[in-house]
Amino acid sequence: MARLHGVLPVLQTPFLDDDSIDEASLAREIGWAAGLGVDGVVTGMVSEVLRLHDSERERLTEVVCAAATDHGIPAVVSTGAESTPVAVRFARHAAASGASGVMAIPPLTVALSDQGLSSYYRSIIEAIDIEVVVQDASGYVGRPLSIALMAELLADYPDRVSFKPEAPPIGPRLSQLRDATGGAARTFEGSAGAALVDSHRRGVIGTMPGTEITWAIVALWRALEAGDADKARSLSAPLMEIASLFDTVDSYVAVEKYLLHQQGIFPSVRQRQPVDFVLDPESVAVVDALVAELRTAANHAG
């Protein structure tokens, strides 16, 4: 089984005026990303999956998997849930729909012990035969997963699990997981590209940014893989500044949908309500200027 790696952007979910999923725009987003050279696509928290009801999540999975297959790239589906049976159901549905992997956050409404988390993740892993990305989304919500738990899961499922550690401090925790597993842990960066340069030094095998600036992330990843430090620095500076402006899931969603709309991928910036962030005109001006700087750097990077 080929393992997940490289640039796998987390998709935004476009909505029509009646709040239903805009399937045509979703397929267009995937085709656009594929044309930019990504190594796969992902659904995650910024896909607004926690604001979808179960049948919508399953339909999102089906559309994403079908479009990714059409473009010859793998799809990874977010399957975390508040109960183990629901998470297992989502994981089995993803596998049946053609996903190459699933990504699971832990339950958010209960503070589980390592034993409880281990049981939750083992149930998901053992229910399917595709890769499971263990997502520590505690940079935004919840509590950090322990290094010991992640190392234990890798020891028992060495060919089945990878990790997306997002708890701060990201760099040191990446190194701790790497060292605790003798370098065997396969980890993805998940800071919208802001920490990608440092994370690459610490051994990540890929990144899961948003789709809105895929062209810049692909250029940065290629520069890092080629050892071109100058190109990497020129791209990472505006990325870090963009990421520093926003710190909640809703703020990232707002910016990403704005930029997808600006690039003609989405017809609107509609989000599922309620949200805790509205993109104001001053923020728009700053984002536009930084994206222009990033575009120049990406063009120079080739």
PDB file of C-alpha atoms in Angstrom:
ATOM      1  CA  MET A   1       0.000   0.000   0.000  1.00  0.00           C
ATOM      2  CA  ALA A   2       1.454   3.387  -1.014  1.00  0.00           C
ATOM      3  CA  ARG A   3       1.836   5.698   1.972  1.00  0.00           C
ATOM      4  CA  LEU A   4       0.551   9.246   2.088  1.00  0.00           C
ATOM      5  CA  HIS A   5       3.185  11.951   1.631  1.00  0.00           C
ATOM      6  CA  GLY A   6       3.914  15.408   0.226  1.00  0.00           C
ATOM      7  CA  VAL A   7       1.427  18.264  -0.139  1.00  0.00           C
ATOM      8  CA  LEU A   8      -2.146  17.269   0.762  1.00  0.00           C
ATOM      9  CA  PRO A   9      -4.280  20.408   1.135  1.00  0.00           C
ATOM     10  CA  VAL A  10      -7.324  20.405   3.383  1.00  0.00           C
ATOM     11  CA  LEU A  11     -10.371  21.267   1.289  1.00  0.00           C
ATOM     12  CA  GLN A  12     -12.851  24.015   1.968  1.00  0.00           C
ATOM     13  CA  THR A  13     -16.517  23.018   1.645  1.00  0.00           C
ATOM     14  CA  PRO A  14     -18.448  25.408  -0.631  1.00  0.00           C
ATOM     15  CA  PHE A  15     -22.129  26.032   0.113  1.00  0.00           C
ATOM     16  CA  LEU A  16     -25.032  27.143  -2.047  1.00  0.00           C
ATOM     17  CA  ASP A  17     -27.464  29.858  -0.938  1.00  0.00           C
ATOM     18  CA  ASP A  18     -29.732  27.222   0.609  1.00  0.00           C
ATOM     19  CA  ASP A  19     -26.786  25.999   2.749  1.00  0.00           C
ATOM     20  CA  SER A  20     -26.437  22.724   0.849  1.00  0.00           C
ATOM     21  CA  ILE A  21     -23.019  21.553  -0.335  1.00  0.00           C
ATOM     22  CA  ASP A  22     -22.027  23.027  -3.684  1.00  0.00           C
ATOM     23  CA  GLU A  23     -20.785  19.794  -5.238  1.00  0.00           C
ATOM     24  CA  ALA A  24     -19.772  21.341  -8.558  1.00  0.00           C
ATOM     25  CA  SER A  25     -17.520  23.914  -6.872  1.00  0.00           C
ATOM     26  CA  LEU A  26     -16.079  21.234  -4.587  1.00  0.00           C
ATOM     27  CA  ALA A  27     -15.118  19.121  -7.602  1.00  0.00           C
ATOM     28  CA  ARG A  28     -13.635  22.234  -9.252  1.00  0.00           C
ATOM     29  CA  GLU A  29     -11.543  22.910  -6.129  1.00  0.00           C
ATOM     30  CA  ILE A  30     -10.130  19.381  -6.252  1.00  0.00           C
ATOM     31  CA  GLY A  31      -9.367  19.600  -9.963  1.00  0.00           C
ATOM     32  CA  TRP A  32      -7.659  22.963  -9.457  1.00  0.00           C
ATOM     33  CA  ALA A  33      -5.495  21.584  -6.654  1.00  0.00           C
ATOM     34  CA  ALA A  34      -4.622  18.492  -8.678  1.00  0.00           C
ATOM     35  CA  GLY A  35      -3.520  20.694 -11.567  1.00  0.00           C
ATOM     36  CA  LEU A  36      -1.129  22.496  -9.233  1.00  0.00           C
ATOM     37  CA  GLY A  37       0.703  19.275  -8.456  1.00  0.00           C
ATOM     38  CA  VAL A  38      -0.618  18.222  -5.045  1.00  0.00           C
ATOM     39  CA  ASP A  39      -0.057  14.705  -3.735  1.00  0.00           C
ATOM     40  CA  GLY A  40      -3.617  14.269  -2.486  1.00  0.00           C
ATOM     41  CA  VAL A  41      -6.514  16.115  -0.841  1.00  0.00           C
ATOM     42  CA  VAL A  42      -7.957  15.995   2.653  1.00  0.00           C
ATOM     43  CA  THR A  43     -11.127  16.882   4.520  1.00  0.00           C
ATOM     44  CA  GLY A  44     -10.611  18.259   8.010  1.00  0.00           C
ATOM     45  CA  MET A  45     -11.837  20.740  10.571  1.00  0.00           C
ATOM     46  CA  VAL A  46     -11.555  23.706   8.195  1.00  0.00           C
ATOM     47  CA  SER A  47     -13.782  21.729   5.808  1.00  0.00           C
ATOM     48  CA  GLU A  48     -16.483  22.559   8.379  1.00  0.00           C
ATOM     49  CA  VAL A  49     -17.184  18.861   8.900  1.00  0.00           C
ATOM     50  CA  LEU A  50     -18.247  19.465  12.501  1.00  0.00           C
ATOM     51  CA  ARG A  51     -21.070  21.669  11.187  1.00  0.00           C
ATOM     52  CA  LEU A  52     -22.417  19.010   8.825  1.00  0.00           C
ATOM     53  CA  HIS A  53     -24.960  16.392   9.786  1.00  0.00           C
ATOM     54  CA  ASP A  54     -24.012  12.759   9.293  1.00  0.00           C
ATOM     55  CA  SER A  55     -25.543  12.286   5.859  1.00  0.00           C
ATOM     56  CA  GLU A  56     -23.834  15.470   4.636  1.00  0.00           C
ATOM     57  CA  ARG A  57     -20.467  14.268   5.910  1.00  0.00           C
ATOM     58  CA  GLU A  58     -20.933  11.013   4.061  1.00  0.00           C
ATOM     59  CA  ARG A  59     -21.989  12.787   0.881  1.00  0.00           C
ATOM     60  CA  LEU A  60     -18.957  15.095   1.174  1.00  0.00           C
ATOM     61  CA  THR A  61     -16.784  11.978   1.423  1.00  0.00           C
ATOM     62  CA  GLU A  62     -18.336  10.446  -1.679  1.00  0.00           C
ATOM     63  CA  VAL A  63     -17.911  13.586  -3.798  1.00  0.00           C
ATOM     64  CA  VAL A  64     -14.327  14.132  -2.641  1.00  0.00           C
ATOM     65  CA  CYS A  65     -13.280  10.528  -3.214  1.00  0.00           C
ATOM     66  CA  ALA A  66     -14.867  10.410  -6.674  1.00  0.00           C
ATOM     67  CA  ALA A  67     -13.270  13.684  -7.793  1.00  0.00           C
ATOM     68  CA  ALA A  68      -9.867  12.733  -6.387  1.00  0.00           C
ATOM     69  CA  THR A  69     -10.025   9.392  -8.194  1.00  0.00           C
ATOM     70  CA  ASP A  70     -10.922  11.187 -11.427  1.00  0.00           C
ATOM     71  CA  HIS A  71      -7.724  13.235 -11.074  1.00  0.00           C
ATOM     72  CA  GLY A  72      -5.535  10.316 -10.022  1.00  0.00           C
ATOM     73  CA  ILE A  73      -4.746  11.539  -6.499  1.00  0.00           C
ATOM     74  CA  PRO A  74      -5.507  10.046  -3.072  1.00  0.00           C
ATOM     75  CA  ALA A  75      -8.217  11.376  -0.779  1.00  0.00           C
ATOM     76  CA  VAL A  76      -8.012  11.439   3.016  1.00  0.00           C
ATOM     77  CA  VAL A  77     -11.304  11.820   4.885  1.00  0.00           C
ATOM     78  CA  SER A  78     -11.931  13.344   8.308  1.00  0.00           C
ATOM     79  CA  THR A  79     -13.721  10.745  10.428  1.00  0.00           C
ATOM     80  CA  GLY A  80     -13.276  11.881  14.037  1.00  0.00           C
ATOM     81  CA  ALA A  81     -16.444  11.962  16.121  1.00  0.00           C
ATOM     82  CA  GLU A  82     -17.741  12.282  19.673  1.00  0.00           C
ATOM     83  CA  SER A  83     -18.363   8.543  19.971  1.00  0.00           C
ATOM     84  CA  THR A  84     -16.343   5.546  18.873  1.00  0.00           C
ATOM     85  CA  PRO A  85     -19.219   3.873  16.936  1.00  0.00           C
ATOM     86  CA  VAL A  86     -19.823   7.014  14.876  1.00  0.00           C
ATOM     87  CA  ALA A  87     -16.104   7.467  14.157  1.00  0.00           C
ATOM     88  CA  VAL A  88     -15.889   3.820  13.070  1.00  0.00           C
ATOM     89  CA  ARG A  89     -18.953   4.234  10.855  1.00  0.00           C
ATOM     90  CA  PHE A  90     -17.427   7.277   9.141  1.00  0.00           C
ATOM     91  CA  ALA A  91     -14.123   5.428   8.691  1.00  0.00           C
ATOM     92  CA  ARG A  92     -15.784   2.388   7.125  1.00  0.00           C
ATOM     93  CA  HIS A  93     -17.831   4.618   4.830  1.00  0.00           C
ATOM     94  CA  ALA A  94     -14.662   6.457   3.761  1.00  0.00           C
ATOM     95  CA  ALA A  95     -12.897   3.188   2.947  1.00  0.00           C
ATOM     96  CA  ALA A  96     -15.920   1.934   0.989  1.00  0.00           C
ATOM     97  CA  SER A  97     -16.029   5.242  -0.919  1.00  0.00           C
ATOM     98  CA  GLY A  98     -12.458   4.828  -2.137  1.00  0.00           C
ATOM     99  CA  ALA A  99     -10.485   6.922   0.339  1.00  0.00           C
ATOM    100  CA  SER A 100      -6.769   6.190   0.628  1.00  0.00           C
ATOM    101  CA  GLY A 101      -6.784   7.187   4.268  1.00  0.00           C
ATOM    102  CA  VAL A 102      -8.758   8.729   7.090  1.00  0.00           C
ATOM    103  CA  MET A 103      -7.810  11.440   9.563  1.00  0.00           C
ATOM    104  CA  ALA A 104      -9.324  11.414  13.038  1.00  0.00           C
ATOM    105  CA  ILE A 105      -9.387  14.007  15.782  1.00  0.00           C
ATOM    106  CA  PRO A 106     -10.233  12.691  19.261  1.00  0.00           C
ATOM    107  CA  PRO A 107     -13.608  13.427  20.867  1.00  0.00           C
ATOM    108  CA  LEU A 108     -13.762  17.081  21.960  1.00  0.00           C
ATOM    109  CA  THR A 109     -16.480  16.987  24.610  1.00  0.00           C
ATOM    110  CA  VAL A 110     -14.746  14.636  27.046  1.00  0.00           C
ATOM    111  CA  ALA A 111     -11.217  14.693  28.488  1.00  0.00           C
ATOM    112  CA  LEU A 112     -10.140  11.115  27.849  1.00  0.00           C
ATOM    113  CA  SER A 113      -7.185   9.372  29.474  1.00  0.00           C
ATOM    114  CA  ASP A 114      -4.498   7.811  27.292  1.00  0.00           C
ATOM    115  CA  GLN A 115      -6.277   4.489  27.828  1.00  0.00           C
ATOM    116  CA  GLY A 116      -9.553   5.898  26.535  1.00  0.00           C
ATOM    117  CA  LEU A 117      -7.880   7.564  23.562  1.00  0.00           C
ATOM    118  CA  SER A 118      -5.982   4.387  22.765  1.00  0.00           C
ATOM    119  CA  SER A 119      -9.225   2.388  22.682  1.00  0.00           C
ATOM    120  CA  TYR A 120     -10.858   5.025  20.441  1.00  0.00           C
ATOM    121  CA  TYR A 121      -8.023   5.076  17.907  1.00  0.00           C
ATOM    122  CA  ARG A 122      -7.530   1.311  17.936  1.00  0.00           C
ATOM    123  CA  SER A 123     -11.208   0.816  17.110  1.00  0.00           C
ATOM    124  CA  ILE A 124     -10.841   3.060  14.051  1.00  0.00           C
ATOM    125  CA  ILE A 125      -7.556   1.509  12.898  1.00  0.00           C
ATOM    126  CA  GLU A 126      -8.827  -2.044  13.236  1.00  0.00           C
ATOM    127  CA  ALA A 127     -12.131  -1.322  11.465  1.00  0.00           C
ATOM    128  CA  ILE A 128     -10.467  -0.481   8.127  1.00  0.00           C
ATOM    129  CA  ASP A 129      -7.433  -1.453   6.076  1.00  0.00           C
ATOM    130  CA  ILE A 130      -6.350   2.018   4.909  1.00  0.00           C
ATOM    131  CA  GLU A 131      -4.001   4.518   6.541  1.00  0.00           C
ATOM    132  CA  VAL A 132      -5.131   6.406   9.660  1.00  0.00           C
ATOM    133  CA  VAL A 133      -3.764   9.889  10.363  1.00  0.00           C
ATOM    134  CA  VAL A 134      -3.964  10.558  14.099  1.00  0.00           C
ATOM    135  CA  GLN A 135      -4.719  14.277  14.323  1.00  0.00           C
ATOM    136  CA  ASP A 136      -3.838  16.240  17.429  1.00  0.00           C
ATOM    137  CA  ALA A 137      -5.929  19.348  16.712  1.00  0.00           C
ATOM    138  CA  SER A 138      -5.302  20.851  20.139  1.00  0.00           C
ATOM    139  CA  GLY A 139      -3.677  23.904  18.623  1.00  0.00           C
ATOM    140  CA  TYR A 140      -7.317  24.950  18.094  1.00  0.00           C
ATOM    141  CA  VAL A 141      -9.507  22.749  20.296  1.00  0.00           C
ATOM    142  CA  GLY A 142      -9.223  20.013  22.902  1.00  0.00           C
ATOM    143  CA  ARG A 143      -6.212  18.707  24.827  1.00  0.00           C
ATOM    144  CA  PRO A 144      -2.850  17.573  23.422  1.00  0.00           C
ATOM    145  CA  LEU A 145      -2.323  13.894  22.701  1.00  0.00           C
ATOM    146  CA  SER A 146       0.606  12.488  24.634  1.00  0.00           C
ATOM    147  CA  ILE A 147       3.819  11.507  22.888  1.00  0.00           C
ATOM    148  CA  ALA A 148       3.605   8.162  24.688  1.00  0.00           C
ATOM    149  CA  LEU A 149       0.169   7.419  23.213  1.00  0.00           C
ATOM    150  CA  MET A 150       1.278   8.221  19.665  1.00  0.00           C
ATOM    151  CA  ALA A 151       4.440   6.133  20.061  1.00  0.00           C
ATOM    152  CA  GLU A 152       2.348   3.227  21.381  1.00  0.00           C
ATOM    153  CA  LEU A 153      -0.012   3.344  18.396  1.00  0.00           C
ATOM    154  CA  LEU A 154       2.918   3.406  15.977  1.00  0.00           C
ATOM    155  CA  ALA A 155       4.576   0.451  17.700  1.00  0.00           C
ATOM    156  CA  ASP A 156       1.416  -1.638  17.344  1.00  0.00           C
ATOM    157  CA  TYR A 157       0.432  -0.450  13.836  1.00  0.00           C
ATOM    158  CA  PRO A 158       3.730   0.528  12.164  1.00  0.00           C
ATOM    159  CA  ASP A 159       2.416   0.356   8.600  1.00  0.00           C
ATOM    160  CA  ARG A 160      -1.016   1.809   9.291  1.00  0.00           C
ATOM    161  CA  VAL A 161      -0.689   5.081  11.207  1.00  0.00           C
ATOM    162  CA  SER A 162       0.775   8.527  10.665  1.00  0.00           C
ATOM    163  CA  PHE A 163       0.394  11.699  12.684  1.00  0.00           C
ATOM    164  CA  LYS A 164      -0.543  15.359  12.388  1.00  0.00           C
ATOM    165  CA  PRO A 165       0.677  16.982  15.624  1.00  0.00           C
ATOM    166  CA  GLU A 166      -0.721  20.513  16.017  1.00  0.00           C
ATOM    167  CA  ALA A 167      -0.265  21.142  19.746  1.00  0.00           C
ATOM    168  CA  PRO A 168       2.159  23.949  20.583  1.00  0.00           C
ATOM    169  CA  PRO A 169       5.094  24.104  20.630  1.00  0.00           C
ATOM    170  CA  ILE A 170       4.872  22.338  17.263  1.00  0.00           C
ATOM    171  CA  GLY A 171       8.586  22.033  16.513  1.00  0.00           C
ATOM    172  CA  PRO A 172       9.719  20.548  19.838  1.00  0.00           C
ATOM    173  CA  ARG A 173       6.799  18.121  19.911  1.00  0.00           C
ATOM    174  CA  LEU A 174       7.624  16.934  16.391  1.00  0.00           C
ATOM    175  CA  SER A 175      11.167  16.248  17.560  1.00  0.00           C
ATOM    176  CA  GLN A 176       9.934  14.488  20.703  1.00  0.00           C
ATOM    177  CA  LEU A 177       7.730  12.159  18.657  1.00  0.00           C
ATOM    178  CA  ARG A 178      10.529  11.558  16.158  1.00  0.00           C
ATOM    179  CA  ASP A 179      12.999  10.726  18.914  1.00  0.00           C
ATOM    180  CA  ALA A 180      10.513   8.611  20.898  1.00  0.00           C
ATOM    181  CA  THR A 181       9.955   6.413  17.829  1.00  0.00           C
ATOM    182  CA  GLY A 182      13.540   6.245  16.597  1.00  0.00           C
ATOM    183  CA  GLY A 183      12.616   8.361  13.581  1.00  0.00           C
ATOM    184  CA  ALA A 184       9.883   5.943  12.495  1.00  0.00           C
ATOM    185  CA  ALA A 185       6.886   8.250  13.019  1.00  0.00           C
ATOM    186  CA  ARG A 186       5.511   9.661   9.773  1.00  0.00           C
ATOM    187  CA  THR A 187       4.326  13.177  10.555  1.00  0.00           C
ATOM    188  CA  PHE A 188       2.508  15.921   8.648  1.00  0.00           C
ATOM    189  CA  GLU A 189       2.850  19.652   9.269  1.00  0.00           C
ATOM    190  CA  GLY A 190      -0.477  21.368   9.946  1.00  0.00           C
ATOM    191  CA  SER A 191       0.171  25.059  10.572  1.00  0.00           C
ATOM    192  CA  ALA A 192      -1.086  26.392   7.207  1.00  0.00           C
ATOM    193  CA  GLY A 193       2.532  26.340   6.076  1.00  0.00           C
ATOM    194  CA  ALA A 194       3.720  28.790   8.744  1.00  0.00           C
ATOM    195  CA  ALA A 195       5.935  26.224  10.482  1.00  0.00           C
ATOM    196  CA  LEU A 196       6.774  24.168   7.402  1.00  0.00           C
ATOM    197  CA  VAL A 197      10.435  25.180   7.121  1.00  0.00           C
ATOM    198  CA  ASP A 198      11.170  24.270  10.736  1.00  0.00           C
ATOM    199  CA  SER A 199       8.969  21.161  10.556  1.00  0.00           C
ATOM    200  CA  HIS A 200      10.797  19.960   7.447  1.00  0.00           C
ATOM    201  CA  ARG A 201      14.078  20.166   9.366  1.00  0.00           C
ATOM    202  CA  ARG A 202      12.513  17.934  11.993  1.00  0.00           C
ATOM    203  CA  GLY A 203      11.563  15.236   9.507  1.00  0.00           C
ATOM    204  CA  VAL A 204       7.945  15.694   8.412  1.00  0.00           C
ATOM    205  CA  ILE A 205       6.994  13.684   5.342  1.00  0.00           C
ATOM    206  CA  GLY A 206       4.310  16.089   4.189  1.00  0.00           C
ATOM    207  CA  THR A 207       2.089  19.059   4.884  1.00  0.00           C
ATOM    208  CA  MET A 208      -1.664  19.616   5.099  1.00  0.00           C
ATOM    209  CA  PRO A 209      -2.326  23.335   4.473  1.00  0.00           C
ATOM    210  CA  GLY A 210      -5.490  24.917   3.078  1.00  0.00           C
ATOM    211  CA  THR A 211      -6.180  24.790  -0.647  1.00  0.00           C
ATOM    212  CA  GLU A 212      -6.322  28.555  -1.145  1.00  0.00           C
ATOM    213  CA  ILE A 213      -2.561  29.025  -1.655  1.00  0.00           C
ATOM    214  CA  THR A 214      -1.708  25.542  -2.842  1.00  0.00           C
ATOM    215  CA  TRP A 215       0.505  27.012  -5.560  1.00  0.00           C
ATOM    216  CA  ALA A 216       2.760  28.577  -2.894  1.00  0.00           C
ATOM    217  CA  ILE A 217       2.866  25.509  -0.637  1.00  0.00           C
ATOM    218  CA  VAL A 218       3.785  23.226  -3.540  1.00  0.00           C
ATOM    219  CA  ALA A 219       6.615  25.605  -4.486  1.00  0.00           C
ATOM    220  CA  LEU A 220       7.814  25.764  -0.867  1.00  0.00           C
ATOM    221  CA  TRP A 221       7.703  21.986  -0.429  1.00  0.00           C
ATOM    222  CA  ARG A 222       9.670  21.462  -3.618  1.00  0.00           C
ATOM    223  CA  ALA A 223      12.257  24.041  -2.538  1.00  0.00           C
ATOM    224  CA  LEU A 224      12.656  22.301   0.825  1.00  0.00           C
ATOM    225  CA  GLU A 225      12.959  18.867  -0.753  1.00  0.00           C
ATOM    226  CA  ALA A 226      15.588  20.254  -3.160  1.00  0.00           C
ATOM    227  CA  GLY A 227      17.515  21.904  -0.325  1.00  0.00           C
ATOM    228  CA  ASP A 228      17.025  25.397  -1.776  1.00  0.00           C
ATOM    229  CA  ALA A 229      17.098  27.473   1.414  1.00  0.00           C
ATOM    230  CA  ASP A 230      16.879  30.853  -0.336  1.00  0.00           C
ATOM    231  CA  LYS A 231      13.679  29.962  -2.193  1.00  0.00           C
ATOM    232  CA  ALA A 232      12.224  28.439   0.955  1.00  0.00           C
ATOM    233  CA  ARG A 233      12.894  31.591   2.978  1.00  0.00           C
ATOM    234  CA  SER A 234      11.354  33.881   0.365  1.00  0.00           C
ATOM    235  CA  LEU A 235       8.146  31.829   0.387  1.00  0.00           C
ATOM    236  CA  SER A 236       7.920  31.146   4.101  1.00  0.00           C
ATOM    237  CA  ALA A 237       8.113  34.784   5.251  1.00  0.00           C
ATOM    238  CA  PRO A 238       4.743  35.924   3.821  1.00  0.00           C
ATOM    239  CA  LEU A 239       3.183  32.561   4.740  1.00  0.00           C
ATOM    240  CA  MET A 240       4.168  33.043   8.365  1.00  0.00           C
ATOM    241  CA  GLU A 241       2.783  36.589   8.365  1.00  0.00           C
ATOM    242  CA  ILE A 242      -0.552  35.497   6.879  1.00  0.00           C
ATOM    243  CA  ALA A 243      -0.901  32.701   9.430  1.00  0.00           C
ATOM    244  CA  SER A 244      -0.054  35.046  12.311  1.00  0.00           C
ATOM    245  CA  LEU A 245      -3.148  37.158  11.574  1.00  0.00           C
ATOM    246  CA  PHE A 246      -5.617  34.381  12.433  1.00  0.00           C
ATOM    247  CA  ASP A 247      -5.848  31.861  15.252  1.00  0.00           C
ATOM    248  CA  THR A 248      -9.255  30.138  15.177  1.00  0.00           C
ATOM    249  CA  VAL A 249     -10.810  27.595  12.853  1.00  0.00           C
ATOM    250  CA  ASP A 250     -13.443  30.124  11.740  1.00  0.00           C
ATOM    251  CA  SER A 251     -10.839  32.772  10.935  1.00  0.00           C
ATOM    252  CA  TYR A 252      -8.898  30.333   8.765  1.00  0.00           C
ATOM    253  CA  VAL A 253     -12.104  29.277   7.013  1.00  0.00           C
ATOM    254  CA  ALA A 254     -13.020  32.893   6.315  1.00  0.00           C
ATOM    255  CA  VAL A 255      -9.634  33.736   4.810  1.00  0.00           C
ATOM    256  CA  GLU A 256      -9.391  30.540   2.788  1.00  0.00           C
ATOM    257  CA  LYS A 257     -12.870  30.930   1.312  1.00  0.00           C
ATOM    258  CA  TYR A 258     -12.172  34.581   0.534  1.00  0.00           C
ATOM    259  CA  LEU A 259      -9.032  33.642  -1.402  1.00  0.00           C
ATOM    260  CA  LEU A 260     -10.721  30.752  -3.216  1.00  0.00           C
ATOM    261  CA  HIS A 261     -13.465  33.168  -4.254  1.00  0.00           C
ATOM    262  CA  GLN A 262     -10.892  35.726  -5.407  1.00  0.00           C
ATOM    263  CA  GLN A 263      -9.231  33.096  -7.599  1.00  0.00           C
ATOM    264  CA  GLY A 264     -12.521  32.054  -9.222  1.00  0.00           C
ATOM    265  CA  ILE A 265     -12.747  28.622  -7.589  1.00  0.00           C
ATOM    266  CA  PHE A 266     -15.737  29.365  -5.328  1.00  0.00           C
ATOM    267  CA  PRO A 267     -18.721  31.505  -6.381  1.00  0.00           C
ATOM    268  CA  SER A 268     -19.236  32.722  -2.793  1.00  0.00           C
ATOM    269  CA  VAL A 269     -17.599  32.855   0.637  1.00  0.00           C
ATOM    270  CA  ARG A 270     -20.609  31.360   2.448  1.00  0.00           C
ATOM    271  CA  GLN A 271     -19.854  29.589   5.744  1.00  0.00           C
ATOM    272  CA  ARG A 272     -22.047  27.437   7.941  1.00  0.00           C
ATOM    273  CA  GLN A 273     -23.386  29.487  10.849  1.00  0.00           C
ATOM    274  CA  PRO A 274     -22.733  30.375  13.573  1.00  0.00           C
ATOM    275  CA  VAL A 275     -19.176  31.661  13.189  1.00  0.00           C
ATOM    276  CA  ASP A 276     -16.935  33.594  15.559  1.00  0.00           C
ATOM    277  CA  PHE A 277     -15.053  35.633  12.956  1.00  0.00           C
ATOM    278  CA  VAL A 278     -15.916  38.052  10.161  1.00  0.00           C
ATOM    279  CA  LEU A 279     -13.206  39.182   7.750  1.00  0.00           C
ATOM    280  CA  ASP A 280     -13.087  42.993   8.007  1.00  0.00           C
ATOM    281  CA  PRO A 281     -11.863  45.366   5.251  1.00  0.00           C
ATOM    282  CA  GLU A 282      -8.522  46.100   6.934  1.00  0.00           C
ATOM    283  CA  SER A 283      -7.762  42.388   7.253  1.00  0.00           C
ATOM    284  CA  VAL A 284      -8.713  41.905   3.595  1.00  0.00           C
ATOM    285  CA  ALA A 285      -6.242  44.610   2.562  1.00  0.00           C
ATOM    286  CA  VAL A 286      -3.441  42.993   4.570  1.00  0.00           C
ATOM    287  CA  VAL A 287      -4.217  39.529   3.188  1.00  0.00           C
ATOM    288  CA  ASP A 288      -4.306  40.841  -0.384  1.00  0.00           C
ATOM    289  CA  ALA A 289      -0.907  42.517   0.008  1.00  0.00           C
ATOM    290  CA  LEU A 290       0.692  39.441   1.557  1.00  0.00           C
ATOM    291  CA  VAL A 291      -0.749  37.115  -1.080  1.00  0.00           C
ATOM    292  CA  ALA A 292       0.627  39.418  -3.807  1.00  0.00           C
ATOM    293  CA  GLU A 293       4.050  39.191  -2.145  1.00  0.00           C
ATOM    294  CA  LEU A 294       3.670  35.422  -1.927  1.00  0.00           C
ATOM    295  CA  ARG A 295       2.677  35.214  -5.601  1.00  0.00           C
ATOM    296  CA  THR A 296       5.819  37.119  -6.582  1.00  0.00           C
ATOM    297  CA  ALA A 297       7.984  34.801  -4.484  1.00  0.00           C
ATOM    298  CA  ALA A 298       6.286  31.707  -5.941  1.00  0.00           C
ATOM    299  CA  ASN A 299       6.808  32.974  -9.502  1.00  0.00           C
ATOM    300  CA  HIS A 300      10.487  33.560  -8.791  1.00  0.00           C
ATOM    301  CA  ALA A 301      10.718  30.093  -7.246  1.00  0.00           C
ATOM    302  CA  GLY A 302       9.503  28.617 -10.532  1.00  0.00           C
TER     303      GLY A 302
END
